[in-house]
Backbone as JSON Lines, residues from 0, in Angstrom:
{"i":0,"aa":"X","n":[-9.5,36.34,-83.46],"ca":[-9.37,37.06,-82.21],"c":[-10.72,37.61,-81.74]}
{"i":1,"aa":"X","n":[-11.66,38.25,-82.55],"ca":[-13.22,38.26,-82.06],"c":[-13.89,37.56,-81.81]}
{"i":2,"aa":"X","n":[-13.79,36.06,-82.2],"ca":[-14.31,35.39,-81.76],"c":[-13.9,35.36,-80.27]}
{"i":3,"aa":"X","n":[-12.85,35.18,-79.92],"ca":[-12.27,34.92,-78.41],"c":[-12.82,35.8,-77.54]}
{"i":4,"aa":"X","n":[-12.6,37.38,-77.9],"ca":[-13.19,38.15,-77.5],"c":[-14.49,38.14,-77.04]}
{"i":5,"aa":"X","n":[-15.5,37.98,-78.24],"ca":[-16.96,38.01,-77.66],"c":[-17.01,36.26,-76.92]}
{"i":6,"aa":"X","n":[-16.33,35.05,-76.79],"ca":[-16.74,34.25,-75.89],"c":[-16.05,34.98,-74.59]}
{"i":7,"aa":"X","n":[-15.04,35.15,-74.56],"ca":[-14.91,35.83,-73.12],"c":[-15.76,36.79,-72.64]}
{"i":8,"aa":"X","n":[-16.64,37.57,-73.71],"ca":[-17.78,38.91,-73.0],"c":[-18.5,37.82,-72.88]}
{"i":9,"aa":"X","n":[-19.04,36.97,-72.91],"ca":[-20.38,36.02,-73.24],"c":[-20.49,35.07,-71.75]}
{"i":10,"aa":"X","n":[-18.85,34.74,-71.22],"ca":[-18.28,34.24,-70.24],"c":[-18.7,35.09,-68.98]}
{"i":11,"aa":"X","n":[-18.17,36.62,-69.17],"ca":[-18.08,37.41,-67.94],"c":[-19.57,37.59,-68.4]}
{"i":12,"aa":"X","n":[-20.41,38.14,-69.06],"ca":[-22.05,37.85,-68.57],"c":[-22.82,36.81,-67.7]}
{"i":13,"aa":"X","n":[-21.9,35.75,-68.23],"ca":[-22.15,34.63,-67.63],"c":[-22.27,34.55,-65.76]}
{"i":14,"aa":"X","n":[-21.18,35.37,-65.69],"ca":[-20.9,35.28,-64.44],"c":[-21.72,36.04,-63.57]}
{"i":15,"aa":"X","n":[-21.53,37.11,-64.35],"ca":[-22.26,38.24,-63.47],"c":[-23.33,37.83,-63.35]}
{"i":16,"aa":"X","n":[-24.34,37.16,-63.99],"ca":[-25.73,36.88,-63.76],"c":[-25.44,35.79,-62.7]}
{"i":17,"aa":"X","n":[-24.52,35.13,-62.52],"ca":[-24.76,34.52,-61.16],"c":[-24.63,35.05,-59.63]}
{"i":18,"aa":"X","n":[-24.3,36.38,-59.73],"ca":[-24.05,37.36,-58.75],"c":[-25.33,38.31,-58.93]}
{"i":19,"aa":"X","n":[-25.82,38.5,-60.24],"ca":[-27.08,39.19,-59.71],"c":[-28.23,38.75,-59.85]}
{"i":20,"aa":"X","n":[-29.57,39.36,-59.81],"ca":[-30.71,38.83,-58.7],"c":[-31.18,38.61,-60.66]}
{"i":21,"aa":"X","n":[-31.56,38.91,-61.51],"ca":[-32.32,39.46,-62.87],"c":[-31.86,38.69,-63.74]}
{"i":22,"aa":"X","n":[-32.63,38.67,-64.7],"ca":[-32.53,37.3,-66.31],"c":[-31.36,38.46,-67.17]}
{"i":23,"aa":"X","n":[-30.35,37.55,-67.48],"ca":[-29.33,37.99,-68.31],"c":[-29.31,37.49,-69.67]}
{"i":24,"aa":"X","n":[-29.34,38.46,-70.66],"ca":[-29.69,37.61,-71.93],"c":[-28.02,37.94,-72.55]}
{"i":25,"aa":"X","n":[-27.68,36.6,-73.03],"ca":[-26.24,36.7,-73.62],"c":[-26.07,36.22,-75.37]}
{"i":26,"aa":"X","n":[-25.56,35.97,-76.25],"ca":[-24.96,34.95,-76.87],"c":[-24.77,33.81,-76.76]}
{"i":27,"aa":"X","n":[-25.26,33.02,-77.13],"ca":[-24.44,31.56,-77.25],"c":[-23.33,31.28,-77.36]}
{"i":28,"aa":"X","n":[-22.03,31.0,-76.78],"ca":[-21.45,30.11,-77.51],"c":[-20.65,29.06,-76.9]}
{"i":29,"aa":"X","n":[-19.98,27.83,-77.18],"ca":[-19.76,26.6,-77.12],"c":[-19.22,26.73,-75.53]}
{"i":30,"aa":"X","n":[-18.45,28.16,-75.21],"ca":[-17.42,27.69,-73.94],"c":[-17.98,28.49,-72.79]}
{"i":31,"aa":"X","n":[-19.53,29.18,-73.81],"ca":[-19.92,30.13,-72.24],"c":[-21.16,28.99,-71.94]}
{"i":32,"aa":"X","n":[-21.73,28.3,-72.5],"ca":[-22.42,27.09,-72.04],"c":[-21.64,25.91,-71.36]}
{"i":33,"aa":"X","n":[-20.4,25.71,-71.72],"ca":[-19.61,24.63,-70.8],"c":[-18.98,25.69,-69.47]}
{"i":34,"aa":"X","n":[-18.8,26.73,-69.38],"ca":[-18.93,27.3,-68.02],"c":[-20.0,27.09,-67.41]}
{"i":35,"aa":"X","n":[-20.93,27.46,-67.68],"ca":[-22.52,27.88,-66.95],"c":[-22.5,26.19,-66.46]}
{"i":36,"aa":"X","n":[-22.36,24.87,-67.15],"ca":[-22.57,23.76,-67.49],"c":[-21.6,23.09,-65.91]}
{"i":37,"aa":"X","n":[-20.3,23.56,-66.13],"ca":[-19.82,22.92,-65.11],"c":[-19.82,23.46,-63.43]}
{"i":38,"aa":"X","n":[-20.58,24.95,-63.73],"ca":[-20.45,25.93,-62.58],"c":[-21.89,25.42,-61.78]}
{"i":39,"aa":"X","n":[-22.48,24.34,-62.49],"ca":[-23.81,24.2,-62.07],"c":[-24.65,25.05,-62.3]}
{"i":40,"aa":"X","n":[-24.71,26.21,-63.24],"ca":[-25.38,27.4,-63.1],"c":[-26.84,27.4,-64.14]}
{"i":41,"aa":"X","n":[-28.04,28.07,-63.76],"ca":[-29.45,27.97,-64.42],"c":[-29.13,28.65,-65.46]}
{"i":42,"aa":"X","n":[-29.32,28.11,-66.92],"ca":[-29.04,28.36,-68.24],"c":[-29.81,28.13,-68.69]}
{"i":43,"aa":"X","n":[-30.78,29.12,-70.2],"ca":[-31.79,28.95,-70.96],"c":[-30.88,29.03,-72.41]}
{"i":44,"aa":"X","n":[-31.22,27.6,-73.09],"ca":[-31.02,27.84,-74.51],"c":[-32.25,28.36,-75.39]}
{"i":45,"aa":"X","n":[-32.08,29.22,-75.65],"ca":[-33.15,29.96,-76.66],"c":[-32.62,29.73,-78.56]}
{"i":46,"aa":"X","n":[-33.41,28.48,-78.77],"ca":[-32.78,28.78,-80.07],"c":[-33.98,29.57,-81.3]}
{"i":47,"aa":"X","n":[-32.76,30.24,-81.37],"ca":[-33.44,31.97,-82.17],"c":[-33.53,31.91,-83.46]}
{"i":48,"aa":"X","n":[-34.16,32.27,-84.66],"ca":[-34.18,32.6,-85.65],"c":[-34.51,34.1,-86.05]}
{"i":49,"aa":"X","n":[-33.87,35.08,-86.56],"ca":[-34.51,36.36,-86.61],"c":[-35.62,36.4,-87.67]}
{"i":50,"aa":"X","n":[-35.95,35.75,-88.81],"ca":[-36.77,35.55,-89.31],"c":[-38.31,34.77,-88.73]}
{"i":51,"aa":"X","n":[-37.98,34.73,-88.07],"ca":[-39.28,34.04,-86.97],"c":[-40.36,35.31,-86.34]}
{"i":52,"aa":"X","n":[-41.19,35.37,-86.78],"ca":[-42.16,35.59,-85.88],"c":[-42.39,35.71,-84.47]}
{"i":53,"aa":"X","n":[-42.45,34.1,-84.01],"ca":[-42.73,33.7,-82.43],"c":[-41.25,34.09,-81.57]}
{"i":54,"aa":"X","n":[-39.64,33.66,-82.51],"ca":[-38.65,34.46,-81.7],"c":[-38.72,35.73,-81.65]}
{"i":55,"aa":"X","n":[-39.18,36.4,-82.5],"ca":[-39.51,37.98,-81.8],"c":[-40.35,38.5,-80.89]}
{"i":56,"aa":"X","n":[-41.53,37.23,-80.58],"ca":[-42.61,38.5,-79.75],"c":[-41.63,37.42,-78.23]}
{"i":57,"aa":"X","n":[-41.1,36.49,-78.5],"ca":[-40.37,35.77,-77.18],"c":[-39.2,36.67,-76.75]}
{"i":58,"aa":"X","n":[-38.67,37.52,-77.71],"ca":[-38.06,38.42,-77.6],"c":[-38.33,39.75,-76.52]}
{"i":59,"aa":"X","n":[-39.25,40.24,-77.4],"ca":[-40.12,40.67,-76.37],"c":[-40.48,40.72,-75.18]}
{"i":60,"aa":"X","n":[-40.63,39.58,-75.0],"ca":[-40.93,39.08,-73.28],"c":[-39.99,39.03,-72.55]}
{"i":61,"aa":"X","n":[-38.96,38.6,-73.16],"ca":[-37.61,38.68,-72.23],"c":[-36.82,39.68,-71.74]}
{"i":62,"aa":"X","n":[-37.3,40.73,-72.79],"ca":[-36.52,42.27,-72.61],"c":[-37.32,42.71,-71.35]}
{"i":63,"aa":"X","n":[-38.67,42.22,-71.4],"ca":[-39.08,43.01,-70.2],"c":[-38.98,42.13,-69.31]}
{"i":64,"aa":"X","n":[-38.42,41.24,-69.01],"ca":[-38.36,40.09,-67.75],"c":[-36.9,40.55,-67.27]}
{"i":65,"aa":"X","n":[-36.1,41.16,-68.17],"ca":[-34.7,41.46,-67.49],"c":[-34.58,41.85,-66.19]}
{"i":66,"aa":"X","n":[-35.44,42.45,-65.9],"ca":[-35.29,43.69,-64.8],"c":[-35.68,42.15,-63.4]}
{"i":67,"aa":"X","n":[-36.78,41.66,-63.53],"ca":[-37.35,40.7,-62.71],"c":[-36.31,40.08,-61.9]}
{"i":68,"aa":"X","n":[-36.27,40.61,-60.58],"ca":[-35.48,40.08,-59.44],"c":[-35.24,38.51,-59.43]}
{"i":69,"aa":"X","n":[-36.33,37.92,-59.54],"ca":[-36.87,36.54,-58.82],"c":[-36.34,35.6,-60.28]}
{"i":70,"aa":"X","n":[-35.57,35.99,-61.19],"ca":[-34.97,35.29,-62.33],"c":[-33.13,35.86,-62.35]}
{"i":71,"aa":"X","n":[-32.81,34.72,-61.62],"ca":[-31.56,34.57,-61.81],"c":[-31.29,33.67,-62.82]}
{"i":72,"aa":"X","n":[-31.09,33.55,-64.0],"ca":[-31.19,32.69,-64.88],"c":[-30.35,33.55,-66.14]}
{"i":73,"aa":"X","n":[-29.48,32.89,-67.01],"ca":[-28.65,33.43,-68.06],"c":[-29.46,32.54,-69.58]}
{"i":74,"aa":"X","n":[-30.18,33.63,-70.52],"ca":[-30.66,33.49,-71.07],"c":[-30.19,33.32,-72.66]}
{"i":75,"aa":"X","n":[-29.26,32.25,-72.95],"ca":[-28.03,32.07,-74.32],"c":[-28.98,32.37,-75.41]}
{"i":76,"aa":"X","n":[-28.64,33.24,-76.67],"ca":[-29.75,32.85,-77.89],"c":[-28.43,32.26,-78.95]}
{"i":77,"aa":"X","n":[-29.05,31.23,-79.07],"ca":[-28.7,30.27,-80.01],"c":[-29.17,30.7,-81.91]}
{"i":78,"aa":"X","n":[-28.22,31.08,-82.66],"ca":[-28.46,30.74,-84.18],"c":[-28.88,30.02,-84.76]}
{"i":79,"aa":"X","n":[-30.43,29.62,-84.99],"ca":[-30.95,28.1,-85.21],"c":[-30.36,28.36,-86.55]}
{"i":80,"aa":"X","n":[-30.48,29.04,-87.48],"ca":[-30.09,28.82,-88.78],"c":[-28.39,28.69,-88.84]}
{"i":81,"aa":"X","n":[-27.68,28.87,-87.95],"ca":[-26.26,28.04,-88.14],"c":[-26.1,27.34,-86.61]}
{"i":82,"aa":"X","n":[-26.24,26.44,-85.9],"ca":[-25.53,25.91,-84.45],"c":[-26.12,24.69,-84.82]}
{"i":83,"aa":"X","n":[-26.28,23.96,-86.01],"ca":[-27.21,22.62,-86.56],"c":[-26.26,21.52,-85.82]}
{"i":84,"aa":"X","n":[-25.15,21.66,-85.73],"ca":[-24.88,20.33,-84.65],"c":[-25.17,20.22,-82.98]}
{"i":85,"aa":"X","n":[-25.5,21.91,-82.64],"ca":[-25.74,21.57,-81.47],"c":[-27.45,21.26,-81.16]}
{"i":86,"aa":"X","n":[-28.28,21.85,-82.65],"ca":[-29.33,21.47,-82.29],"c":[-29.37,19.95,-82.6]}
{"i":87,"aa":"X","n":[-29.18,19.31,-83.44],"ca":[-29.03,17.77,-83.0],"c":[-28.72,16.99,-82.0]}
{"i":88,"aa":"X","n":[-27.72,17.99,-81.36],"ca":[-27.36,16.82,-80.12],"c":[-28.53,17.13,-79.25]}
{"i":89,"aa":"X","n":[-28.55,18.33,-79.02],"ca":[-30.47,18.78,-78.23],"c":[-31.77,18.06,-78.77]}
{"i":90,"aa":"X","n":[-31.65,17.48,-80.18],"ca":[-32.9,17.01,-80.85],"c":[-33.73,17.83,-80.63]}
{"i":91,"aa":"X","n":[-33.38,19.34,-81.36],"ca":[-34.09,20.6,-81.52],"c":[-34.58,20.43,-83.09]}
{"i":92,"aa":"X","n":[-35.92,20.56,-83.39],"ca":[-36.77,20.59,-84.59],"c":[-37.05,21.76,-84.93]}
{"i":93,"aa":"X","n":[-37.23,22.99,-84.39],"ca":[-37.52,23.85,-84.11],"c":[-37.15,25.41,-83.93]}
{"i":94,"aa":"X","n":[-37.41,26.07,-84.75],"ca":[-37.06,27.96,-83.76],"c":[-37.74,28.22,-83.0]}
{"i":95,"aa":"X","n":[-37.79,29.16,-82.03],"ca":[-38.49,29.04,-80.67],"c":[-38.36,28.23,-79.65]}
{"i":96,"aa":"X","n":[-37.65,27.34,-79.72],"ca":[-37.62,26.48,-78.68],"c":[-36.37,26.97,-77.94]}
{"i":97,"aa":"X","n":[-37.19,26.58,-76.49],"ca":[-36.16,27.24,-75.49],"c":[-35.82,25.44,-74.52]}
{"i":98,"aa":"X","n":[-34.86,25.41,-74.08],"ca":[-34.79,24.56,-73.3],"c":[-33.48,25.17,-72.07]}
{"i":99,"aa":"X","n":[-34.16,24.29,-71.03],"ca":[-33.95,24.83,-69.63],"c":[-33.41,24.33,-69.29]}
{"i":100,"aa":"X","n":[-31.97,24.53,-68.35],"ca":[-30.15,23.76,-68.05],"c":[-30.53,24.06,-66.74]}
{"i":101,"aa":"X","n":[-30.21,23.17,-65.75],"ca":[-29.44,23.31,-64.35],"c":[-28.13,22.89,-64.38]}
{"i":102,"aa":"X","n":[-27.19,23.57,-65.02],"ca":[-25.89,22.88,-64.9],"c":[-26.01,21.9,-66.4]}
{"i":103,"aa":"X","n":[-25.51,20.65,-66.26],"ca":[-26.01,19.87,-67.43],"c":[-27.55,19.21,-67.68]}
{"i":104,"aa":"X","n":[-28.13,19.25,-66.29],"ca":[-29.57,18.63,-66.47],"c":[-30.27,19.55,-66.93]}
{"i":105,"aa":"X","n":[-31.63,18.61,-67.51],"ca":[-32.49,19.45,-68.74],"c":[-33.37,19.6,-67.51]}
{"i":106,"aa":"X","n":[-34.1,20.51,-67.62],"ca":[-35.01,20.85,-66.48],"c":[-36.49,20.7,-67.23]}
{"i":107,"aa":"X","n":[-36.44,21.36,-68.29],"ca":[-37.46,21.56,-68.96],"c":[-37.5,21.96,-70.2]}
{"i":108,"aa":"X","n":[-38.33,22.08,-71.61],"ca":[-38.1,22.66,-72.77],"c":[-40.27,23.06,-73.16]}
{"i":109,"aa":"X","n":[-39.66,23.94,-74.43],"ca":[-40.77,24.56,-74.53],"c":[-40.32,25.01,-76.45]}
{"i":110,"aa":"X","n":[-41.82,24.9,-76.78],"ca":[-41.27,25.35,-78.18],"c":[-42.21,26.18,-78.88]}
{"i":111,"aa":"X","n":[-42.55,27.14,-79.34],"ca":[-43.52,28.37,-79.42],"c":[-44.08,29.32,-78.59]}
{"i":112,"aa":"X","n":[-43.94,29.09,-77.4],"ca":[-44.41,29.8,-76.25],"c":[-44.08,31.38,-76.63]}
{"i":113,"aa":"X","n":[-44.98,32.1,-76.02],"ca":[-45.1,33.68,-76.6],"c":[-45.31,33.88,-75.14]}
{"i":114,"aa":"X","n":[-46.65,33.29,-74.17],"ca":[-47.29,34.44,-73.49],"c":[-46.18,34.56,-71.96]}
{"i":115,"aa":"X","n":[-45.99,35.86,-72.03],"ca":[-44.85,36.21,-70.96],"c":[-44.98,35.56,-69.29]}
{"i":116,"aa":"X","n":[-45.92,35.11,-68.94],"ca":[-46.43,34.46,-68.0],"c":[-45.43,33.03,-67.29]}
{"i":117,"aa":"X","n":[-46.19,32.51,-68.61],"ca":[-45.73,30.76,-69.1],"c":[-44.22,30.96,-69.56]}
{"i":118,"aa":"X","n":[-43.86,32.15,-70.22],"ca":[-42.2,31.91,-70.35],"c":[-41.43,32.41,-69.01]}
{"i":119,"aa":"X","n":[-41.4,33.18,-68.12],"ca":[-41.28,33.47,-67.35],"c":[-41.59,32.18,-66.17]}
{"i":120,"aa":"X","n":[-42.32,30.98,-66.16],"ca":[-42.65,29.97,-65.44],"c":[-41.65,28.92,-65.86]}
{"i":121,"aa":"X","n":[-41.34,29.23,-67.28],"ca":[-40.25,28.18,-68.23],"c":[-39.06,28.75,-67.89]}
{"i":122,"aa":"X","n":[-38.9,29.6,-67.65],"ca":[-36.99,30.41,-67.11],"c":[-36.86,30.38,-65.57]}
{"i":123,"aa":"X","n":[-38.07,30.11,-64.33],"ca":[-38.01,29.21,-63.51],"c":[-37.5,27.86,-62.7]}
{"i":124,"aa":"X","n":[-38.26,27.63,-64.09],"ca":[-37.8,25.98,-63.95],"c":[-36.23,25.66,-63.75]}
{"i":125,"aa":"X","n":[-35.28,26.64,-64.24],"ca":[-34.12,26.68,-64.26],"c":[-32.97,26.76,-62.47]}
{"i":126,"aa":"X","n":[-33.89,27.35,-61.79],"ca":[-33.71,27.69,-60.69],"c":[-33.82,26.26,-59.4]}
């Protein structure tokens, strides 16, 4: 039943970031990406490791990009150390790597990026 729960909170984040102007950082999971997916909506997979280094200072950057009007974009963090089938079907090698959804098209991907600039140009691309 928690599971259901947090995909339905993960869902209504989902949404709301398409109603407001700012980067929404959510959860991953399987049915709030096939919403975003069929709604056509700009989706960042962030696949995260908390033991990572580079996912923390990317971390970082994103907390302060929340506020940023000009990023309508829903920002999923992915469990690299457990979501291993979905990073395969992504042909994700990697923690840190973010890759960029318009709906189902890949827009763009990125994999170590730290400086808030260039990630902020990579959560763009989504738009």
């Amino acid at each position: 039943m928690k599971s259901v729960v947090r995909h339905a909170f993960a869902a209504s984040l989902l949404l709301a970031s398409c109603w407001s102007q700012a980067l929404t950082l959510a959860p991953y999971s399987q049915s709030a990406l096939a919403a975003a997916q069929k709604a056509g909506a700009p989706v960042v997979l962030h696949f995260h490791a908390n033991w990572c280094p580079t996912c923390r200072a990317q971390d970082k950057a994103f907390e302060a990009l929340k506020a940023d009007t000009s990023l309508n974009v829903t920002l999923m963090q992915v469990d690299y150390d457990k979501e291993k089938a979905l990073e395969k079907q992504m042909h994700v090698t990697a923690q840190s790597t973010l890759i960029v959804l318009h709906g189902a098209t890949e827009r763009s991907r990125s994999t170590g990026e730290t400086d808030p600039a260039r990630l902020k140009s990579t959560l763009q691309s989504a738009l």
